[in-house]
Amino acid sequence: MNIKIIHATKDEVEIEFLDEGHTFLNVLKYALLQDPQVESATYDVKYPMISNPIFRIKTESKDPLKALQDASLRLKDEFEALLGLIRSKSEAIS
């Protein structure tokens, strides 16, 4: 995965996600919106077949890149927990 920061201020950031689609970005958006300091988290794909999504994060009193980092870590923890459940159920079946 590659990203390109297009614009950043103390409370807003625009990031281009190279070669990512709705599946990943919707999960990321959901995780960001769980943070009470995140005012908005949206993305736009201008031309789906030829352009990359532009993700926008606006915060109230938090660095938007820190909000993105925090959301990413929460998702990592959730997916690791899911992986553990899958492994334990898989072992029980074997």
PDB file of N, CA and C in Angstrom:
ATOM      1  N   MET A   1       0.854  -1.171   0.000  1.00  0.00           N
ATOM      2  CA  MET A   1       0.000   0.000   0.000  1.00  0.00           C
ATOM      3  C   MET A   1       0.899   1.232   0.000  1.00  0.00           C
ATOM      4  N   ASN A   2       0.523   2.190  -0.803  1.00  0.00           N
ATOM      5  CA  ASN A   2       1.232   3.463  -0.843  1.00  0.00           C
ATOM      6  C   ASN A   2       0.234   4.594  -0.658  1.00  0.00           C
ATOM      7  N   ILE A   3       0.699   5.643   0.032  1.00  0.00           N
ATOM      8  CA  ILE A   3      -0.123   6.833   0.207  1.00  0.00           C
ATOM      9  C   ILE A   3       0.701   8.049  -0.166  1.00  0.00           C
ATOM     10  N   LYS A   4      -0.022   9.109  -0.485  1.00  0.00           N
ATOM     11  CA  LYS A   4       0.620  10.382  -0.793  1.00  0.00           C
ATOM     12  C   LYS A   4      -0.178  11.464  -0.070  1.00  0.00           C
ATOM     13  N   ILE A   5       0.491  12.197   0.820  1.00  0.00           N
ATOM     14  CA  ILE A   5      -0.184  13.281   1.528  1.00  0.00           C
ATOM     15  C   ILE A   5      -0.247  14.477   0.585  1.00  0.00           C
ATOM     16  N   ILE A   6      -1.466  14.871   0.261  1.00  0.00           N
ATOM     17  CA  ILE A   6      -1.687  15.961  -0.683  1.00  0.00           C
ATOM     18  C   ILE A   6      -1.669  17.309   0.025  1.00  0.00           C
ATOM     19  N   HIS A   7      -2.328  17.352   1.190  1.00  0.00           N
ATOM     20  CA  HIS A   7      -2.469  18.610   1.924  1.00  0.00           C
ATOM     21  C   HIS A   7      -2.645  18.271   3.393  1.00  0.00           C
ATOM     22  N   ALA A   8      -1.974  19.033   4.256  1.00  0.00           N
ATOM     23  CA  ALA A   8      -2.122  18.787   5.694  1.00  0.00           C
ATOM     24  C   ALA A   8      -2.050  20.099   6.463  1.00  0.00           C
ATOM     25  N   THR A   9      -2.952  20.228   7.437  1.00  0.00           N
ATOM     26  CA  THR A   9      -2.919  21.327   8.388  1.00  0.00           C
ATOM     27  C   THR A   9      -3.017  20.711   9.773  1.00  0.00           C
ATOM     28  N   LYS A  10      -3.162  21.552  10.804  1.00  0.00           N
ATOM     29  CA  LYS A  10      -3.231  21.016  12.169  1.00  0.00           C
ATOM     30  C   LYS A  10      -4.504  20.222  12.436  1.00  0.00           C
ATOM     31  N   ASP A  11      -5.560  20.449  11.620  1.00  0.00           N
ATOM     32  CA  ASP A  11      -6.810  19.733  11.867  1.00  0.00           C
ATOM     33  C   ASP A  11      -7.428  19.092  10.624  1.00  0.00           C
ATOM     34  N   GLU A  12      -6.722  19.107   9.503  1.00  0.00           N
ATOM     35  CA  GLU A  12      -7.230  18.470   8.288  1.00  0.00           C
ATOM     36  C   GLU A  12      -6.090  17.842   7.496  1.00  0.00           C
ATOM     37  N   VAL A  13      -6.418  16.762   6.810  1.00  0.00           N
ATOM     38  CA  VAL A  13      -5.437  16.138   5.928  1.00  0.00           C
ATOM     39  C   VAL A  13      -6.162  15.529   4.736  1.00  0.00           C
ATOM     40  N   GLU A  14      -5.528  15.592   3.580  1.00  0.00           N
ATOM     41  CA  GLU A  14      -6.001  14.908   2.369  1.00  0.00           C
ATOM     42  C   GLU A  14      -4.909  13.942   1.952  1.00  0.00           C
ATOM     43  N   ILE A  15      -5.296  12.692   1.786  1.00  0.00           N
ATOM     44  CA  ILE A  15      -4.339  11.641   1.454  1.00  0.00           C
ATOM     45  C   ILE A  15      -4.828  10.886   0.233  1.00  0.00           C
ATOM     46  N   GLU A  16      -3.945  10.691  -0.723  1.00  0.00           N
ATOM     47  CA  GLU A  16      -4.259   9.851  -1.878  1.00  0.00           C
ATOM     48  C   GLU A  16      -3.806   8.438  -1.547  1.00  0.00           C
ATOM     49  N   PHE A  17      -4.732   7.491  -1.647  1.00  0.00           N
ATOM     50  CA  PHE A  17      -4.419   6.078  -1.446  1.00  0.00           C
ATOM     51  C   PHE A  17      -4.226   5.450  -2.819  1.00  0.00           C
ATOM     52  N   LEU A  18      -3.007   5.024  -3.091  1.00  0.00           N
ATOM     53  CA  LEU A  18      -2.695   4.466  -4.397  1.00  0.00           C
ATOM     54  C   LEU A  18      -3.145   3.009  -4.471  1.00  0.00           C
ATOM     55  N   ASP A  19      -3.948   2.718  -5.478  1.00  0.00           N
ATOM     56  CA  ASP A  19      -4.410   1.353  -5.764  1.00  0.00           C
ATOM     57  C   ASP A  19      -5.196   0.709  -4.621  1.00  0.00           C
ATOM     58  N   GLU A  20      -5.999   1.493  -3.925  1.00  0.00           N
ATOM     59  CA  GLU A  20      -6.900   0.948  -2.908  1.00  0.00           C
ATOM     60  C   GLU A  20      -8.338   1.218  -3.332  1.00  0.00           C
ATOM     61  N   GLY A  21      -9.246   0.406  -2.813  1.00  0.00           N
ATOM     62  CA  GLY A  21     -10.645   0.543  -3.204  1.00  0.00           C
ATOM     63  C   GLY A  21     -11.563   0.744  -2.016  1.00  0.00           C
ATOM     64  N   HIS A  22     -12.848   0.636  -2.295  1.00  0.00           N
ATOM     65  CA  HIS A  22     -13.880   0.895  -1.303  1.00  0.00           C
ATOM     66  C   HIS A  22     -13.795  -0.032  -0.085  1.00  0.00           C
ATOM     67  N   THR A  23     -13.443  -1.277  -0.292  1.00  0.00           N
ATOM     68  CA  THR A  23     -13.440  -2.242   0.809  1.00  0.00           C
ATOM     69  C   THR A  23     -12.543  -1.768   1.943  1.00  0.00           C
ATOM     70  N   PHE A  24     -11.318  -1.472   1.637  1.00  0.00           N
ATOM     71  CA  PHE A  24     -10.376  -1.029   2.659  1.00  0.00           C
ATOM     72  C   PHE A  24     -10.754   0.349   3.200  1.00  0.00           C
ATOM     73  N   LEU A  25     -11.085   1.265   2.320  1.00  0.00           N
ATOM     74  CA  LEU A  25     -11.349   2.643   2.750  1.00  0.00           C
ATOM     75  C   LEU A  25     -12.609   2.765   3.597  1.00  0.00           C
ATOM     76  N   ASN A  26     -13.612   1.952   3.347  1.00  0.00           N
ATOM     77  CA  ASN A  26     -14.809   1.980   4.198  1.00  0.00           C
ATOM     78  C   ASN A  26     -14.498   1.506   5.615  1.00  0.00           C
ATOM     79  N   VAL A  27     -13.663   0.486   5.745  1.00  0.00           N
ATOM     80  CA  VAL A  27     -13.264   0.003   7.072  1.00  0.00           C
ATOM     81  C   VAL A  27     -12.468   1.084   7.798  1.00  0.00           C
ATOM     82  N   LEU A  28     -11.557   1.717   7.083  1.00  0.00           N
ATOM     83  CA  LEU A  28     -10.756   2.786   7.674  1.00  0.00           C
ATOM     84  C   LEU A  28     -11.632   3.969   8.089  1.00  0.00           C
ATOM     85  N   LYS A  29     -12.560   4.328   7.250  1.00  0.00           N
ATOM     86  CA  LYS A  29     -13.488   5.426   7.560  1.00  0.00           C
ATOM     87  C   LYS A  29     -14.286   5.108   8.827  1.00  0.00           C
ATOM     88  N   TYR A  30     -14.791   3.895   8.924  1.00  0.00           N
ATOM     89  CA  TYR A  30     -15.539   3.475  10.101  1.00  0.00           C
ATOM     90  C   TYR A  30     -14.689   3.601  11.362  1.00  0.00           C
ATOM     91  N   ALA A  31     -13.448   3.136  11.297  1.00  0.00           N
ATOM     92  CA  ALA A  31     -12.562   3.193  12.468  1.00  0.00           C
ATOM     93  C   ALA A  31     -12.260   4.635  12.854  1.00  0.00           C
ATOM     94  N   LEU A  32     -12.050   5.484  11.884  1.00  0.00           N
ATOM     95  CA  LEU A  32     -11.790   6.898  12.176  1.00  0.00           C
ATOM     96  C   LEU A  32     -12.985   7.557  12.853  1.00  0.00           C
ATOM     97  N   LEU A  33     -14.178   7.233  12.393  1.00  0.00           N
ATOM     98  CA  LEU A  33     -15.382   7.859  12.939  1.00  0.00           C
ATOM     99  C   LEU A  33     -15.715   7.379  14.348  1.00  0.00           C
ATOM    100  N   GLN A  34     -15.028   6.353  14.831  1.00  0.00           N
ATOM    101  CA  GLN A  34     -15.199   5.898  16.213  1.00  0.00           C
ATOM    102  C   GLN A  34     -14.489   6.827  17.189  1.00  0.00           C
ATOM    103  N   ASP A  35     -13.566   7.645  16.682  1.00  0.00           N
ATOM    104  CA  ASP A  35     -12.805   8.583  17.503  1.00  0.00           C
ATOM    105  C   ASP A  35     -13.642   9.849  17.708  1.00  0.00           C
ATOM    106  N   PRO A  36     -13.971  10.198  18.943  1.00  0.00           N
ATOM    107  CA  PRO A  36     -14.811  11.382  19.181  1.00  0.00           C
ATOM    108  C   PRO A  36     -14.158  12.695  18.737  1.00  0.00           C
ATOM    109  N   GLN A  37     -12.845  12.702  18.553  1.00  0.00           N
ATOM    110  CA  GLN A  37     -12.165  13.915  18.117  1.00  0.00           C
ATOM    111  C   GLN A  37     -12.120  14.056  16.597  1.00  0.00           C
ATOM    112  N   VAL A  38     -12.607  13.028  15.887  1.00  0.00           N
ATOM    113  CA  VAL A  38     -12.666  13.101  14.424  1.00  0.00           C
ATOM    114  C   VAL A  38     -14.020  13.668  14.031  1.00  0.00           C
ATOM    115  N   GLU A  39     -13.984  14.816  13.392  1.00  0.00           N
ATOM    116  CA  GLU A  39     -15.199  15.490  12.944  1.00  0.00           C
ATOM    117  C   GLU A  39     -15.771  14.828  11.695  1.00  0.00           C
ATOM    118  N   SER A  40     -14.892  14.521  10.748  1.00  0.00           N
ATOM    119  CA  SER A  40     -15.343  13.847   9.530  1.00  0.00           C
ATOM    120  C   SER A  40     -14.214  13.017   8.931  1.00  0.00           C
ATOM    121  N   ALA A  41     -14.605  11.961   8.265  1.00  0.00           N
ATOM    122  CA  ALA A  41     -13.677  11.094   7.542  1.00  0.00           C
ATOM    123  C   ALA A  41     -14.423  10.645   6.292  1.00  0.00           C
ATOM    124  N   THR A  42     -13.970  11.096   5.156  1.00  0.00           N
ATOM    125  CA  THR A  42     -14.631  10.774   3.895  1.00  0.00           C
ATOM    126  C   THR A  42     -13.587  10.488   2.828  1.00  0.00           C
ATOM    127  N   TYR A  43     -14.050   9.899   1.749  1.00  0.00           N
ATOM    128  CA  TYR A  43     -13.158   9.741   0.604  1.00  0.00           C
ATOM    129  C   TYR A  43     -13.973   9.861  -0.665  1.00  0.00           C
ATOM    130  N   ASP A  44     -13.251  10.145  -1.727  1.00  0.00           N
ATOM    131  CA  ASP A  44     -13.890  10.341  -3.024  1.00  0.00           C
ATOM    132  C   ASP A  44     -13.024   9.682  -4.093  1.00  0.00           C
ATOM    133  N   VAL A  45     -13.684   9.026  -5.017  1.00  0.00           N
ATOM    134  CA  VAL A  45     -12.996   8.467  -6.181  1.00  0.00           C
ATOM    135  C   VAL A  45     -13.616   9.156  -7.394  1.00  0.00           C
ATOM    136  N   LYS A  46     -12.898  10.106  -7.943  1.00  0.00           N
ATOM    137  CA  LYS A  46     -13.442  10.921  -9.026  1.00  0.00           C
ATOM    138  C   LYS A  46     -13.759  10.081 -10.267  1.00  0.00           C
ATOM    139  N   TYR A  47     -12.799   9.311 -10.728  1.00  0.00           N
ATOM    140  CA  TYR A  47     -12.978   8.451 -11.904  1.00  0.00           C
ATOM    141  C   TYR A  47     -12.523   7.043 -11.523  1.00  0.00           C
ATOM    142  N   PRO A  48     -13.450   6.162 -11.145  1.00  0.00           N
ATOM    143  CA  PRO A  48     -13.095   4.861 -10.583  1.00  0.00           C
ATOM    144  C   PRO A  48     -12.107   4.031 -11.400  1.00  0.00           C
ATOM    145  N   MET A  49     -12.171   4.117 -12.695  1.00  0.00           N
ATOM    146  CA  MET A  49     -11.292   3.275 -13.514  1.00  0.00           C
ATOM    147  C   MET A  49      -9.889   3.853 -13.677  1.00  0.00           C
ATOM    148  N   ILE A  50      -9.717   5.151 -13.411  1.00  0.00           N
ATOM    149  CA  ILE A  50      -8.403   5.743 -13.695  1.00  0.00           C
ATOM    150  C   ILE A  50      -7.824   6.604 -12.572  1.00  0.00           C
ATOM    151  N   SER A  51      -8.564   6.838 -11.489  1.00  0.00           N
ATOM    152  CA  SER A  51      -8.016   7.697 -10.441  1.00  0.00           C
ATOM    153  C   SER A  51      -7.988   6.969  -9.102  1.00  0.00           C
ATOM    154  N   ASN A  52      -7.121   7.443  -8.238  1.00  0.00           N
ATOM    155  CA  ASN A  52      -6.998   6.897  -6.895  1.00  0.00           C
ATOM    156  C   ASN A  52      -7.912   7.658  -5.939  1.00  0.00           C
ATOM    157  N   PRO A  53      -8.369   6.993  -4.885  1.00  0.00           N
ATOM    158  CA  PRO A  53      -9.224   7.663  -3.903  1.00  0.00           C
ATOM    159  C   PRO A  53      -8.459   8.743  -3.139  1.00  0.00           C
ATOM    160  N   ILE A  54      -9.162   9.829  -2.848  1.00  0.00           N
ATOM    161  CA  ILE A  54      -8.640  10.896  -2.005  1.00  0.00           C
ATOM    162  C   ILE A  54      -9.420  10.845  -0.688  1.00  0.00           C
ATOM    163  N   PHE A  55      -8.706  10.608   0.386  1.00  0.00           N
ATOM    164  CA  PHE A  55      -9.296  10.466   1.711  1.00  0.00           C
ATOM    165  C   PHE A  55      -9.091  11.772   2.468  1.00  0.00           C
ATOM    166  N   ARG A  56     -10.152  12.259   3.116  1.00  0.00           N
ATOM    167  CA  ARG A  56     -10.083  13.515   3.866  1.00  0.00           C
ATOM    168  C   ARG A  56     -10.478  13.258   5.324  1.00  0.00           C
ATOM    169  N   ILE A  57      -9.646  13.766   6.214  1.00  0.00           N
ATOM    170  CA  ILE A  57      -9.911  13.636   7.650  1.00  0.00           C
ATOM    171  C   ILE A  57      -9.896  15.037   8.248  1.00  0.00           C
ATOM    172  N   LYS A  58     -10.926  15.348   9.025  1.00  0.00           N
ATOM    173  CA  LYS A  58     -10.993  16.628   9.741  1.00  0.00           C
ATOM    174  C   LYS A  58     -11.215  16.303  11.209  1.00  0.00           C
ATOM    175  N   THR A  59     -10.413  16.935  12.062  1.00  0.00           N
ATOM    176  CA  THR A  59     -10.505  16.690  13.499  1.00  0.00           C
ATOM    177  C   THR A  59     -10.831  17.977  14.239  1.00  0.00           C
ATOM    178  N   GLU A  60     -11.238  17.817  15.489  1.00  0.00           N
ATOM    179  CA  GLU A  60     -11.534  18.975  16.325  1.00  0.00           C
ATOM    180  C   GLU A  60     -10.284  19.470  17.041  1.00  0.00           C
ATOM    181  N   SER A  61      -9.601  18.569  17.735  1.00  0.00           N
ATOM    182  CA  SER A  61      -8.456  19.007  18.537  1.00  0.00           C
ATOM    183  C   SER A  61      -7.319  17.982  18.509  1.00  0.00           C
ATOM    184  N   LYS A  62      -7.232  17.245  17.440  1.00  0.00           N
ATOM    185  CA  LYS A  62      -6.243  16.179  17.343  1.00  0.00           C
ATOM    186  C   LYS A  62      -5.571  16.257  15.988  1.00  0.00           C
ATOM    187  N   ASP A  63      -4.300  15.962  15.946  1.00  0.00           N
ATOM    188  CA  ASP A  63      -3.592  15.886  14.671  1.00  0.00           C
ATOM    189  C   ASP A  63      -4.267  14.800  13.829  1.00  0.00           C
ATOM    190  N   PRO A  64      -4.716  15.124  12.617  1.00  0.00           N
ATOM    191  CA  PRO A  64      -5.426  14.132  11.811  1.00  0.00           C
ATOM    192  C   PRO A  64      -4.572  12.913  11.454  1.00  0.00           C
ATOM    193  N   LEU A  65      -3.267  13.092  11.335  1.00  0.00           N
ATOM    194  CA  LEU A  65      -2.411  11.934  11.071  1.00  0.00           C
ATOM    195  C   LEU A  65      -2.313  11.040  12.300  1.00  0.00           C
ATOM    196  N   LYS A  66      -2.375  11.627  13.494  1.00  0.00           N
ATOM    197  CA  LYS A  66      -2.408  10.841  14.726  1.00  0.00           C
ATOM    198  C   LYS A  66      -3.731  10.082  14.817  1.00  0.00           C
ATOM    199  N   ALA A  67      -4.817  10.713  14.399  1.00  0.00           N
ATOM    200  CA  ALA A  67      -6.116  10.033  14.377  1.00  0.00           C
ATOM    201  C   ALA A  67      -6.066   8.841  13.420  1.00  0.00           C
ATOM    202  N   LEU A  68      -5.423   9.018  12.278  1.00  0.00           N
ATOM    203  CA  LEU A  68      -5.283   7.928  11.302  1.00  0.00           C
ATOM    204  C   LEU A  68      -4.435   6.801  11.884  1.00  0.00           C
ATOM    205  N   GLN A  69      -3.362   7.163  12.560  1.00  0.00           N
ATOM    206  CA  GLN A  69      -2.506   6.160  13.192  1.00  0.00           C
ATOM    207  C   GLN A  69      -3.286   5.391  14.264  1.00  0.00           C
ATOM    208  N   ASP A  70      -4.022   6.106  15.100  1.00  0.00           N
ATOM    209  CA  ASP A  70      -4.805   5.460  16.158  1.00  0.00           C
ATOM    210  C   ASP A  70      -5.852   4.518  15.570  1.00  0.00           C
ATOM    211  N   ALA A  71      -6.540   4.952  14.526  1.00  0.00           N
ATOM    212  CA  ALA A  71      -7.558   4.112  13.888  1.00  0.00           C
ATOM    213  C   ALA A  71      -6.910   2.861  13.293  1.00  0.00           C
ATOM    214  N   SER A  72      -5.753   3.025  12.678  1.00  0.00           N
ATOM    215  CA  SER A  72      -5.045   1.885  12.091  1.00  0.00           C
ATOM    216  C   SER A  72      -4.652   0.875  13.167  1.00  0.00           C
ATOM    217  N   LEU A  73      -4.197   1.354  14.306  1.00  0.00           N
ATOM    218  CA  LEU A  73      -3.828   0.450  15.400  1.00  0.00           C
ATOM    219  C   LEU A  73      -5.047  -0.266  15.965  1.00  0.00           C
ATOM    220  N   ARG A  74      -6.182   0.434  16.076  1.00  0.00           N
ATOM    221  CA  ARG A  74      -7.410  -0.232  16.546  1.00  0.00           C
ATOM    222  C   ARG A  74      -7.821  -1.339  15.571  1.00  0.00           C
ATOM    223  N   LEU A  75      -7.733  -1.043  14.277  1.00  0.00           N
ATOM    224  CA  LEU A  75      -8.079  -2.060  13.280  1.00  0.00           C
ATOM    225  C   LEU A  75      -7.128  -3.248  13.358  1.00  0.00           C
ATOM    226  N   LYS A  76      -5.856  -2.974  13.541  1.00  0.00           N
ATOM    227  CA  LYS A  76      -4.863  -4.050  13.664  1.00  0.00           C
ATOM    228  C   LYS A  76      -5.234  -4.961  14.826  1.00  0.00           C
ATOM    229  N   ASP A  77      -5.574  -4.359  15.973  1.00  0.00           N
ATOM    230  CA  ASP A  77      -5.952  -5.149  17.149  1.00  0.00           C
ATOM    231  C   ASP A  77      -7.207  -5.979  16.877  1.00  0.00           C
ATOM    232  N   GLU A  78      -8.194  -5.376  16.216  1.00  0.00           N
ATOM    233  CA  GLU A  78      -9.427  -6.097  15.922  1.00  0.00           C
ATOM    234  C   GLU A  78      -9.179  -7.273  14.978  1.00  0.00           C
ATOM    235  N   PHE A  79      -8.355  -7.060  13.965  1.00  0.00           N
ATOM    236  CA  PHE A  79      -8.073  -8.144  13.026  1.00  0.00           C
ATOM    237  C   PHE A  79      -7.208  -9.227  13.655  1.00  0.00           C
ATOM    238  N   GLU A  80      -6.309  -8.857  14.563  1.00  0.00           N
ATOM    239  CA  GLU A  80      -5.524  -9.878  15.270  1.00  0.00           C
ATOM    240  C   GLU A  80      -6.427 -10.717  16.174  1.00  0.00           C
ATOM    241  N   ALA A  81      -7.403 -10.076  16.816  1.00  0.00           N
ATOM    242  CA  ALA A  81      -8.355 -10.815  17.648  1.00  0.00           C
ATOM    243  C   ALA A  81      -9.184 -11.766  16.787  1.00  0.00           C
ATOM    244  N   LEU A  82      -9.632 -11.286  15.637  1.00  0.00           N
ATOM    245  CA  LEU A  82     -10.386 -12.142  14.713  1.00  0.00           C
ATOM    246  C   LEU A  82      -9.538 -13.322  14.248  1.00  0.00           C
ATOM    247  N   LEU A  83      -8.286 -13.057  13.907  1.00  0.00           N
ATOM    248  CA  LEU A  83      -7.393 -14.124  13.470  1.00  0.00           C
ATOM    249  C   LEU A  83      -7.224 -15.174  14.569  1.00  0.00           C
ATOM    250  N   GLY A  84      -7.106 -14.722  15.812  1.00  0.00           N
ATOM    251  CA  GLY A  84      -6.996 -15.663  16.925  1.00  0.00           C
ATOM    252  C   GLY A  84      -8.233 -16.534  17.066  1.00  0.00           C
ATOM    253  N   LEU A  85      -9.416 -15.939  16.918  1.00  0.00           N
ATOM    254  CA  LEU A  85     -10.659 -16.714  16.984  1.00  0.00           C
ATOM    255  C   LEU A  85     -10.739 -17.736  15.859  1.00  0.00           C
ATOM    256  N   ILE A  86     -10.371 -17.318  14.672  1.00  0.00           N
ATOM    257  CA  ILE A  86     -10.408 -18.233  13.527  1.00  0.00           C
ATOM    258  C   ILE A  86      -9.453 -19.396  13.753  1.00  0.00           C
ATOM    259  N   ARG A  87      -8.266 -19.097  14.244  1.00  0.00           N
ATOM    260  CA  ARG A  87      -7.284 -20.169  14.494  1.00  0.00           C
ATOM    261  C   ARG A  87      -7.788 -21.135  15.555  1.00  0.00           C
ATOM    262  N   SER A  88      -8.371 -20.634  16.638  1.00  0.00           N
ATOM    263  CA  SER A  88      -8.852 -21.516  17.698  1.00  0.00           C
ATOM    264  C   SER A  88     -10.014 -22.372  17.225  1.00  0.00           C
ATOM    265  N   LYS A  89     -10.913 -21.796  16.427  1.00  0.00           N
ATOM    266  CA  LYS A  89     -12.025 -22.583  15.893  1.00  0.00           C
ATOM    267  C   LYS A  89     -11.538 -23.610  14.886  1.00  0.00           C
ATOM    268  N   SER A  90     -10.541 -23.243  14.114  1.00  0.00           N
ATOM    269  CA  SER A  90      -9.989 -24.145  13.118  1.00  0.00           C
ATOM    270  C   SER A  90      -9.311 -25.339  13.795  1.00  0.00           C
ATOM    271  N   GLU A  91      -8.597 -25.067  14.889  1.00  0.00           N
ATOM    272  CA  GLU A  91      -7.948 -26.158  15.637  1.00  0.00           C
ATOM    273  C   GLU A  91      -8.975 -27.071  16.273  1.00  0.00           C
ATOM    274  N   ALA A  92     -10.093 -26.516  16.729  1.00  0.00           N
ATOM    275  CA  ALA A  92     -11.139 -27.314  17.361  1.00  0.00           C
ATOM    276  C   ALA A  92     -11.800 -28.250  16.341  1.00  0.00           C
ATOM    277  N   ILE A  93     -11.863 -27.819  15.096  1.00  0.00           N
ATOM    278  CA  ILE A  93     -12.481 -28.627  14.046  1.00  0.00           C
ATOM    279  C   ILE A  93     -11.558 -29.766  13.620  1.00  0.00           C
ATOM    280  N   SER A  94     -10.249 -29.520  13.656  1.00  0.00           N
ATOM    281  CA  SER A  94      -9.266 -30.518  13.197  1.00  0.00           C
ATOM    282  C   SER A  94      -9.153 -31.698  14.105  1.00  0.00           C
TER     283      SER A  94
END
